[in-house]
PDB file of C-alpha atoms and ligand atoms in Angstrom:
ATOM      1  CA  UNK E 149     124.637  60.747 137.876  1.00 79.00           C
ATOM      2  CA  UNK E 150     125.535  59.283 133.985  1.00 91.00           C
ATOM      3  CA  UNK E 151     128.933  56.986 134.801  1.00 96.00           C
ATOM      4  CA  UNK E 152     130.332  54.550 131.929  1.00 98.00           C
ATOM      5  CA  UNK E 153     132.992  52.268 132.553  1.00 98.00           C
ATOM      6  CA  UNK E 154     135.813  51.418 130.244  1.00 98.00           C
ATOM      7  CA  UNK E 155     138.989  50.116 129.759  1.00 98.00           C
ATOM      8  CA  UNK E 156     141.570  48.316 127.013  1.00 98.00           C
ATOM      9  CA  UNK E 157     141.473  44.831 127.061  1.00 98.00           C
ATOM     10  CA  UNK E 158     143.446  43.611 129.394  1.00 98.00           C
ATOM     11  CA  UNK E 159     142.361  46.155 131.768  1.00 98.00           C
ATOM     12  CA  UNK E 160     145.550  48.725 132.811  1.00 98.00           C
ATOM     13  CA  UNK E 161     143.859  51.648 131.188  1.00 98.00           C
ATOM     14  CA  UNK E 162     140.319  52.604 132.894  1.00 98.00           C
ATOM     15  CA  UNK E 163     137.873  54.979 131.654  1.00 98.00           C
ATOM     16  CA  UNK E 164     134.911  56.644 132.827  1.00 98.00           C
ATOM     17  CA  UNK E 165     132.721  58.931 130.929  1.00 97.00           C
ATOM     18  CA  UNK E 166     130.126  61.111 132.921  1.00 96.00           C
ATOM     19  CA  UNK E 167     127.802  62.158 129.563  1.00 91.00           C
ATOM     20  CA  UNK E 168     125.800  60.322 127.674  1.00 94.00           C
ATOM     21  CA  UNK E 169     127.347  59.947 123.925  1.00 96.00           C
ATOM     22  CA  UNK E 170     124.736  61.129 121.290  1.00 96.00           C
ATOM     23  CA  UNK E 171     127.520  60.208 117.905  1.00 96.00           C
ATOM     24  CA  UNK E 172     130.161  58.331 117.210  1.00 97.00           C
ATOM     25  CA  UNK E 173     132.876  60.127 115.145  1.00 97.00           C
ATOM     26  CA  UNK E 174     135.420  58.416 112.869  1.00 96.00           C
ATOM     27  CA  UNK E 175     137.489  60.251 111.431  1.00 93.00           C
ATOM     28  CA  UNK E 176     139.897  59.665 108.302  1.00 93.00           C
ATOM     29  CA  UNK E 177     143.596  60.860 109.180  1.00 90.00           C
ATOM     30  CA  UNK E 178     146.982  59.200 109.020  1.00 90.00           C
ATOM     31  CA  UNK E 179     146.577  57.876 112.399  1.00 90.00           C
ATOM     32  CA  UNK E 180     143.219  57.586 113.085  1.00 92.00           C
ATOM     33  CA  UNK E 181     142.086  55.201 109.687  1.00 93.00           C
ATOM     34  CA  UNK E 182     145.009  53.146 110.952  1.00 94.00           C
ATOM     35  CA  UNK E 183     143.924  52.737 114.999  1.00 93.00           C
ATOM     36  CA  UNK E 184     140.319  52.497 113.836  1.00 94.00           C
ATOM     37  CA  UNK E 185     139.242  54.851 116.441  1.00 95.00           C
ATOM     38  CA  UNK E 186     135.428  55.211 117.420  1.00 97.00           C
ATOM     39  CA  UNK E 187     135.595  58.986 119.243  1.00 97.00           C
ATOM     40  CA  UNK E 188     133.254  60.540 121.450  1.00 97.00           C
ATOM     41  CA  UNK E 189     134.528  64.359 122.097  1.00 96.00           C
ATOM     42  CA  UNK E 190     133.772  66.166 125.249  1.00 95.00           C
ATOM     43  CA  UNK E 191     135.396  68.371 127.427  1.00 95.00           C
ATOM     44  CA  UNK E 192     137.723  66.874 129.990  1.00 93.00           C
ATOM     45  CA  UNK E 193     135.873  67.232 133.156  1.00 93.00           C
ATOM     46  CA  UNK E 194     133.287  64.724 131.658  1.00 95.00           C
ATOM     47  CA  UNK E 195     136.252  61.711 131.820  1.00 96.00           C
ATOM     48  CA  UNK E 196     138.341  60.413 133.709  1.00 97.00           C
ATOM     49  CA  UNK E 197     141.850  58.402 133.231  1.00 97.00           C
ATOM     50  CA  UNK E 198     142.803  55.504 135.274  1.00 97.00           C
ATOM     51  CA  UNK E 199     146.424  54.151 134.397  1.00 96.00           C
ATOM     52  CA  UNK E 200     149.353  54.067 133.030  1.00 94.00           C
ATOM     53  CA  UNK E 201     148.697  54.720 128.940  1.00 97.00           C
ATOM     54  CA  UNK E 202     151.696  55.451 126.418  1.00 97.00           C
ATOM     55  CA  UNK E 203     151.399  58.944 124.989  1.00 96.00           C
ATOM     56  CA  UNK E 204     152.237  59.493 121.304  1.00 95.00           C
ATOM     57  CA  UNK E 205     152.573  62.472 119.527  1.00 92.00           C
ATOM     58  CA  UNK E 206     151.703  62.755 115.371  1.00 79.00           C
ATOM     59  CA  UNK E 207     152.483  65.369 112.846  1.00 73.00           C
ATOM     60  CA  UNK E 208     152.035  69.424 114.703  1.00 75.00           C
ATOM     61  CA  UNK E 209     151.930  67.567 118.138  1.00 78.00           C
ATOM     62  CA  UNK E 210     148.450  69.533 119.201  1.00 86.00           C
ATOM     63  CA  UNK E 211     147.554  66.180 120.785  1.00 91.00           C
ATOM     64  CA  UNK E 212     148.527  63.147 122.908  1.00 95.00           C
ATOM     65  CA  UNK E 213     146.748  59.752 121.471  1.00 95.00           C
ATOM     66  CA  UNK E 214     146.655  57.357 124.435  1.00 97.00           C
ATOM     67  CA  UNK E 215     147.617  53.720 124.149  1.00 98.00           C
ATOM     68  CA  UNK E 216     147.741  50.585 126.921  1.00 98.00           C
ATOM     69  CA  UNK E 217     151.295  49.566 126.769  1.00 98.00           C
ATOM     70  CA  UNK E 218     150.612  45.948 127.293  1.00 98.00           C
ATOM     71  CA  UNK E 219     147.586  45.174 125.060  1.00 98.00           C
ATOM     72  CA  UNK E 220     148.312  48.073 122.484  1.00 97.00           C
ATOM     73  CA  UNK E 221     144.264  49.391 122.830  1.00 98.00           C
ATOM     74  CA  UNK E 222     144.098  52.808 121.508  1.00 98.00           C
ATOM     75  CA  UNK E 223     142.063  54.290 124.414  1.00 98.00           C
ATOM     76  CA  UNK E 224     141.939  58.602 124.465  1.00 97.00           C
ATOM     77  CA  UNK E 225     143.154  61.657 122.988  1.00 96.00           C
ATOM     78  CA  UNK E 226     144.251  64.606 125.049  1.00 95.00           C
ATOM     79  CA  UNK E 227     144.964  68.406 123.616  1.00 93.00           C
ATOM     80  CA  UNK E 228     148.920  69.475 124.497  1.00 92.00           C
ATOM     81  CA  UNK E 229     147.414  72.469 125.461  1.00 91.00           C
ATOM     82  CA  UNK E 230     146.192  71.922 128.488  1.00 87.00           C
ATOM     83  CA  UNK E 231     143.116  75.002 128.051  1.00 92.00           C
ATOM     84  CA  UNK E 232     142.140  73.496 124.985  1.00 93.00           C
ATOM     85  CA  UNK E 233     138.880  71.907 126.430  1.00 94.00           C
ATOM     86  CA  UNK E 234     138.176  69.542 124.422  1.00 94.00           C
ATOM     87  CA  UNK E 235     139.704  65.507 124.810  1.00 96.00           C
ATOM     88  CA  UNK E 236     138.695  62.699 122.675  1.00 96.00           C
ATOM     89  CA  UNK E 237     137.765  58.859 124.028  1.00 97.00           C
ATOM     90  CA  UNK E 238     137.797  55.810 122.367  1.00 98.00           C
ATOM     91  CA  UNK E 239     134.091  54.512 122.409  1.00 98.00           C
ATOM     92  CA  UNK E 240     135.257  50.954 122.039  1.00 98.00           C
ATOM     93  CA  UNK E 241     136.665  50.391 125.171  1.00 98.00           C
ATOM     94  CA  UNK E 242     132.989  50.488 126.161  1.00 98.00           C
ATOM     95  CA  UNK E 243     129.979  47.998 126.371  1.00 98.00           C
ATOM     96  CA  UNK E 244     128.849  48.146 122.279  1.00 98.00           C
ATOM     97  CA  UNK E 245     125.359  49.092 123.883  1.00 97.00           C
ATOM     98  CA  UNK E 246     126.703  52.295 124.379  1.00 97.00           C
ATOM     99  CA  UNK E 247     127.398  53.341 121.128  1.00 97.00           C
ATOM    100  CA  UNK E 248     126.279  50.557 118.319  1.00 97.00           C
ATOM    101  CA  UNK E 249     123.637  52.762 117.144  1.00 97.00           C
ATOM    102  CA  UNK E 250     124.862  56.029 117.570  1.00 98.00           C
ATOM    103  CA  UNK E 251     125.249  57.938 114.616  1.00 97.00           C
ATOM    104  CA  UNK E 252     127.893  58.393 112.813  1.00 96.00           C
ATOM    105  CA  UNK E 253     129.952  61.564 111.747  1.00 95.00           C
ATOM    106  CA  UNK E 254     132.708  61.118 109.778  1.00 94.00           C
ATOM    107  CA  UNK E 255     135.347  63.647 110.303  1.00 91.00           C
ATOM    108  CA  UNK E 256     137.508  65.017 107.929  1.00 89.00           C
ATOM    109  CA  UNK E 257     141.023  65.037 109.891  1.00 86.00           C
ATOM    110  CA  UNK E 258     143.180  64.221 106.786  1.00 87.00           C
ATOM    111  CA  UNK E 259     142.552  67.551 104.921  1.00 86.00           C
ATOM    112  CA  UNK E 260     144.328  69.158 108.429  1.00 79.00           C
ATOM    113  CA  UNK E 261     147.352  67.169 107.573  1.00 76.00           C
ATOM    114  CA  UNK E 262     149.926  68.809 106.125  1.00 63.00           C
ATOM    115  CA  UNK E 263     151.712  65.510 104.844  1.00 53.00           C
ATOM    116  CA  UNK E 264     150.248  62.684 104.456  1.00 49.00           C
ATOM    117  CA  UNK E 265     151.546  59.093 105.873  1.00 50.00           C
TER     118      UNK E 265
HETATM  119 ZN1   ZN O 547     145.565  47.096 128.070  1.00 57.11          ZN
END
């Protein structure tokens, strides 16, 4: 079975992803151009959440973007709904052998936006 490990820096907030990444999104919205987020999408039974993250909410709230408290790492995304099934991780909380070479897709999330920041 395909485990990764991950985590934020100093280690609070633990990830594991159970599928193997084929892209690395970035994509260019308010938030995301500022955390610098590397995403891999999948649907949430292929990761799992160890700790206790800070949840904040941008813009129409359709998502929670995940943060470590103590070393600020921007770690996961997860939908407010919870049967939207679809969640977003951070692919650089990971070993950079994981995704270095990955392509990259560059998503558009600014034109969602309705204002921009
Ligand atoms: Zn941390």
């Amino acid at each position: 079975m395909i485990e990764h490990q991950g985590s934020c820096h100093c280690g609070r907030v633990r990830l594991t992803l159970r599928s193997d990444p084929t892209e690395a999104s970035e994509c260019n919205c308010s938030i995301c151009r500022r955390t610098a987020g590397l995403w891999h999408y999948c649907p949430p039974e292929s990761a799992s959440v160890n700790g206790d993250g800070i949840a904040y909410q941008q813009g129409d709230r359709a998502l929670d973007l995940w943060h470590c408290p103590t070393c600020g790492c921007t770690t996961h995304w997860t939908p407010t709904d919870p049967t939207y099934p679809r969640m977003g991780i951070n692919l650089r909380m990971f070993d950079p052998n994981l995704w270095r070479d990955l392509p990259r897709r560059l998503v558009d999330g600014a034109a969602y936006q309705s204002s921009g920041s």
